[in-house]
Amino acid sequence: MKSYDDRTHTVGRIWMVLAISVVLAVPVSICVYYNAWPSLTAVFKGLLGVAPIFWTVGIIEVFTYGPMLGSGGSYLAFVTGNITNLKAPSALNAMENARVRPGSEEGEIISTIAIATSSLVTTAVIALGVLGLSFLTPLLNDPVLKPAFDNILPALFGGLAVVYISKNWKIALTPAVFMVALFLCVPSLSSSVGILVPVGALISIGVARLLYKKGLV
């Protein structure tokens, strides 16, 4: 397993560097082609508005999702993106069906396969969607179906939540009630889910520790 981990980290780091290079190559290529370079002041002003939020969320997500997805799954998920919406649910559901725990050797393999499959399927669906966009636009914009499309993500996480909450309802109850109350009182926080995910995780850990000390779990 050690050789597997070493090779995973080696290949993963290479792909992360390549992914960053490709992302940066697009704006650099445009600047080179048109010979139009933004001033450093404009770049820093732009970064000042978004970097503190995105960099903070990026660091938090590594610590939050890393233990869940494993090494291989984490590298794949962070390169392909859309972790919260697709990759994490796919990995957790696959591990649940395979009856393996996140963080175990089996969980590492299952998570990596699930995320890789999710990435391939997502790419194929997007490609088909782009090819058939003119045919799908009336369907996607149909006001009758709009409520269904708006609730795909809540339905997905709701299905996963039922499984995990039913297994550990004593631990899950407090963070679930806290988050529901928080979003009801401050609806604008719905755009800060990335930051609040680790907050919920810390509450769960604290509650689990307290219940464990009292012998309730």
Short mmCIF file of C-alpha atoms in Angstrom, two decimals:
data_model
loop_
_atom_site.label_atom_id
_atom_site.label_comp_id
_atom_site.label_asym_id
_atom_site.label_seq_id
_atom_site.Cartn_x
_atom_site.Cartn_y
_atom_site.Cartn_z
CA MET A 1 0.00 0.00 0.00
CA LYS A 2 2.95 2.31 0.70
CA SER A 3 4.20 2.03 -2.89
CA TYR A 4 0.66 2.73 -4.09
CA ASP A 5 0.45 5.86 -1.92
CA ASP A 6 3.87 7.07 -3.05
CA ARG A 7 2.99 6.63 -6.72
CA THR A 8 -0.41 8.26 -6.20
CA HIS A 9 1.17 11.33 -4.65
CA THR A 10 3.81 11.54 -7.38
CA VAL A 11 1.33 11.28 -10.23
CA GLY A 12 -1.20 13.46 -8.40
CA ARG A 13 1.28 16.30 -7.89
CA ILE A 14 2.31 16.16 -11.54
CA TRP A 15 -1.30 16.39 -12.69
CA MET A 16 -2.03 19.23 -10.26
CA VAL A 17 0.90 21.24 -11.64
CA LEU A 18 -0.18 20.47 -15.22
CA ALA A 19 -3.78 21.48 -14.45
CA ILE A 20 -2.66 24.79 -12.94
CA SER A 21 -0.39 25.39 -15.95
CA VAL A 22 -3.23 24.74 -18.42
CA VAL A 23 -5.61 27.04 -16.52
CA LEU A 24 -3.05 29.85 -16.44
CA ALA A 25 -2.07 29.23 -20.07
CA VAL A 26 -5.46 30.47 -21.34
CA PRO A 27 -5.25 34.08 -20.07
CA VAL A 28 -1.50 34.21 -20.77
CA SER A 29 -2.07 33.05 -24.37
CA ILE A 30 -4.76 35.69 -24.87
CA CYS A 31 -2.44 38.39 -23.50
CA VAL A 32 0.41 37.23 -25.75
CA TYR A 33 -1.78 37.03 -28.86
CA TYR A 34 -3.33 40.47 -28.43
CA ASN A 35 -0.27 41.98 -26.74
CA ALA A 36 -2.55 43.30 -24.00
CA TRP A 37 -1.23 42.84 -20.47
CA PRO A 38 -3.09 44.04 -17.38
CA SER A 39 -1.21 46.26 -14.97
CA LEU A 40 -0.05 44.76 -11.66
CA THR A 41 -2.31 47.21 -9.82
CA ALA A 42 -5.38 45.91 -11.67
CA VAL A 43 -4.36 42.29 -11.01
CA PHE A 44 -3.88 42.91 -7.28
CA LYS A 45 -7.16 44.79 -7.05
CA GLY A 46 -8.95 41.88 -8.70
CA LEU A 47 -7.25 39.33 -6.47
CA LEU A 48 -8.05 41.36 -3.37
CA GLY A 49 -11.76 40.84 -3.95
CA VAL A 50 -11.74 37.10 -4.60
CA ALA A 51 -8.49 35.54 -3.37
CA PRO A 52 -9.19 35.73 0.40
CA ILE A 53 -12.48 33.84 -0.06
CA PHE A 54 -11.45 31.30 -2.70
CA TRP A 55 -8.03 30.56 -1.22
CA THR A 56 -9.53 30.13 2.25
CA VAL A 57 -12.24 27.82 0.94
CA GLY A 58 -9.66 25.90 -1.12
CA ILE A 59 -7.50 25.25 1.95
CA ILE A 60 -10.51 24.32 4.08
CA GLU A 61 -11.80 21.89 1.42
CA VAL A 62 -8.47 20.04 1.34
CA PHE A 63 -8.68 19.33 5.07
CA THR A 64 -12.42 18.57 4.88
CA TYR A 65 -12.60 16.36 1.80
CA GLY A 66 -9.12 14.78 1.93
CA PRO A 67 -9.93 12.28 4.72
CA MET A 68 -13.24 11.47 3.03
CA LEU A 69 -12.01 10.89 -0.51
CA GLY A 70 -8.51 9.51 0.08
CA SER A 71 -5.33 10.46 -1.79
CA GLY A 72 -6.22 9.32 -5.30
CA GLY A 73 -9.80 10.54 -5.04
CA SER A 74 -8.70 13.94 -3.72
CA TYR A 75 -6.25 14.55 -6.57
CA LEU A 76 -8.87 13.55 -9.13
CA ALA A 77 -11.61 15.59 -7.49
CA PHE A 78 -9.57 18.76 -7.14
CA VAL A 79 -8.32 18.58 -10.73
CA THR A 80 -11.74 17.88 -12.27
CA GLY A 81 -13.68 20.13 -9.85
CA ASN A 82 -17.32 20.23 -8.72
CA ILE A 83 -16.43 18.32 -5.55
CA THR A 84 -19.40 19.28 -3.39
CA ASN A 85 -22.02 18.72 -6.09
CA LEU A 86 -20.73 15.52 -7.72
CA LYS A 87 -17.44 14.03 -6.60
CA ALA A 88 -18.02 13.79 -2.84
CA PRO A 89 -21.59 12.39 -3.15
CA SER A 90 -20.39 9.87 -5.76
CA ALA A 91 -17.51 8.69 -3.56
CA LEU A 92 -19.59 8.50 -0.37
CA ASN A 93 -22.42 6.65 -2.11
CA ALA A 94 -20.00 4.17 -3.70
CA MET A 95 -18.30 3.47 -0.36
CA GLU A 96 -21.69 3.07 1.29
CA ASN A 97 -22.80 0.54 -1.34
CA ALA A 98 -19.49 -1.32 -1.07
CA ARG A 99 -19.76 -1.30 2.75
CA VAL A 100 -16.29 0.18 3.25
CA ARG A 101 -15.20 3.05 5.49
CA PRO A 102 -13.69 6.33 4.26
CA GLY A 103 -9.99 6.37 5.09
CA SER A 104 -9.57 2.61 4.81
CA GLU A 105 -7.52 0.94 2.06
CA GLU A 106 -10.71 -0.37 0.47
CA GLY A 107 -12.34 3.04 0.78
CA GLU A 108 -9.34 4.63 -0.95
CA ILE A 109 -9.76 2.36 -3.99
CA ILE A 110 -13.56 2.60 -4.18
CA SER A 111 -13.48 6.39 -3.78
CA THR A 112 -10.90 6.79 -6.56
CA ILE A 113 -12.86 4.57 -8.96
CA ALA A 114 -16.13 6.39 -8.15
CA ILE A 115 -14.65 9.84 -8.70
CA ALA A 116 -12.92 8.76 -11.92
CA THR A 117 -16.20 7.31 -13.20
CA SER A 118 -18.08 10.44 -12.17
CA SER A 119 -15.55 12.59 -14.05
CA LEU A 120 -15.86 10.51 -17.23
CA VAL A 121 -19.66 10.45 -17.09
CA THR A 122 -19.80 14.19 -16.40
CA THR A 123 -17.52 14.92 -19.36
CA ALA A 124 -19.63 12.71 -21.62
CA VAL A 125 -22.89 14.32 -20.47
CA ILE A 126 -21.47 17.83 -20.93
CA ALA A 127 -20.25 16.91 -24.43
CA LEU A 128 -23.68 15.55 -25.35
CA GLY A 129 -25.31 18.61 -23.81
CA VAL A 130 -23.14 20.98 -25.83
CA LEU A 131 -23.87 19.05 -29.03
CA GLY A 132 -27.58 19.03 -28.36
CA LEU A 133 -27.84 22.43 -26.67
CA SER A 134 -30.18 23.86 -29.28
CA PHE A 135 -32.58 20.96 -28.76
CA LEU A 136 -32.29 20.97 -24.94
CA THR A 137 -32.65 24.73 -24.39
CA PRO A 138 -36.49 24.76 -24.53
CA LEU A 139 -36.59 21.81 -22.11
CA LEU A 140 -34.11 23.37 -19.66
CA ASN A 141 -35.94 26.71 -19.73
CA ASP A 142 -39.38 25.18 -19.33
CA PRO A 143 -40.98 26.90 -16.28
CA VAL A 144 -42.78 23.66 -15.40
CA LEU A 145 -39.47 21.77 -14.99
CA LYS A 146 -37.46 24.64 -13.47
CA PRO A 147 -38.37 23.78 -9.83
CA ALA A 148 -37.12 20.22 -10.43
CA PHE A 149 -33.76 21.40 -11.79
CA ASP A 150 -33.40 23.87 -8.90
CA ASN A 151 -33.79 21.05 -6.37
CA ILE A 152 -31.52 18.39 -7.86
CA LEU A 153 -28.66 19.13 -5.45
CA PRO A 154 -30.83 19.29 -2.27
CA ALA A 155 -32.49 16.02 -3.31
CA LEU A 156 -29.11 14.37 -3.86
CA PHE A 157 -27.74 15.41 -0.48
CA GLY A 158 -31.09 14.67 1.17
CA GLY A 159 -30.86 11.05 0.02
CA LEU A 160 -27.30 10.76 1.34
CA ALA A 161 -28.24 12.49 4.59
CA VAL A 162 -30.98 9.97 5.35
CA VAL A 163 -28.45 7.13 5.22
CA TYR A 164 -25.80 8.77 7.39
CA ILE A 165 -28.13 10.50 9.86
CA SER A 166 -30.05 7.26 10.46
CA LYS A 167 -26.78 5.52 11.36
CA ASN A 168 -25.48 8.23 13.70
CA TRP A 169 -28.51 10.35 14.54
CA LYS A 170 -27.21 11.32 17.98
CA ILE A 171 -24.11 12.87 16.43
CA ALA A 172 -25.87 14.30 13.37
CA LEU A 173 -28.78 15.93 15.19
CA THR A 174 -26.92 18.89 16.70
CA PRO A 175 -25.05 20.09 13.56
CA ALA A 176 -28.17 19.51 11.43
CA VAL A 177 -30.37 21.60 13.73
CA PHE A 178 -27.67 24.27 14.02
CA MET A 179 -27.24 24.59 10.24
CA VAL A 180 -30.99 24.61 9.53
CA ALA A 181 -31.52 27.33 12.15
CA LEU A 182 -28.55 29.32 10.85
CA PHE A 183 -29.74 29.30 7.22
CA LEU A 184 -33.31 30.12 8.25
CA CYS A 185 -32.12 33.09 10.30
CA VAL A 186 -29.47 34.25 7.78
CA PRO A 187 -30.48 33.05 4.27
CA SER A 188 -27.63 35.04 2.68
CA LEU A 189 -25.15 32.50 4.11
CA SER A 190 -26.25 30.00 1.46
CA SER A 191 -23.45 31.39 -0.72
CA SER A 192 -20.86 30.49 1.96
CA VAL A 193 -21.44 26.74 2.05
CA GLY A 194 -17.77 26.01 1.40
CA ILE A 195 -16.78 27.77 4.63
CA LEU A 196 -19.68 26.38 6.69
CA VAL A 197 -19.00 22.73 5.77
CA PRO A 198 -15.93 22.55 8.06
CA VAL A 199 -17.87 24.45 10.75
CA GLY A 200 -20.47 21.68 10.70
CA ALA A 201 -17.67 19.10 10.75
CA LEU A 202 -16.12 20.71 13.86
CA ILE A 203 -19.52 20.77 15.59
CA SER A 204 -20.00 17.07 14.76
CA ILE A 205 -16.55 16.22 16.13
CA GLY A 206 -17.23 18.17 19.32
CA VAL A 207 -20.64 16.54 19.83
CA ALA A 208 -19.22 13.08 19.10
CA ARG A 209 -16.43 13.63 21.62
CA LEU A 210 -18.89 14.80 24.28
CA LEU A 211 -21.28 11.88 23.71
CA TYR A 212 -18.34 9.44 23.71
CA LYS A 213 -17.12 10.72 27.08
CA LYS A 214 -20.62 10.28 28.50
CA GLY A 215 -20.86 6.76 27.07
CA LEU A 216 -23.81 7.58 24.82
CA VAL A 217 -22.17 6.47 21.57
#
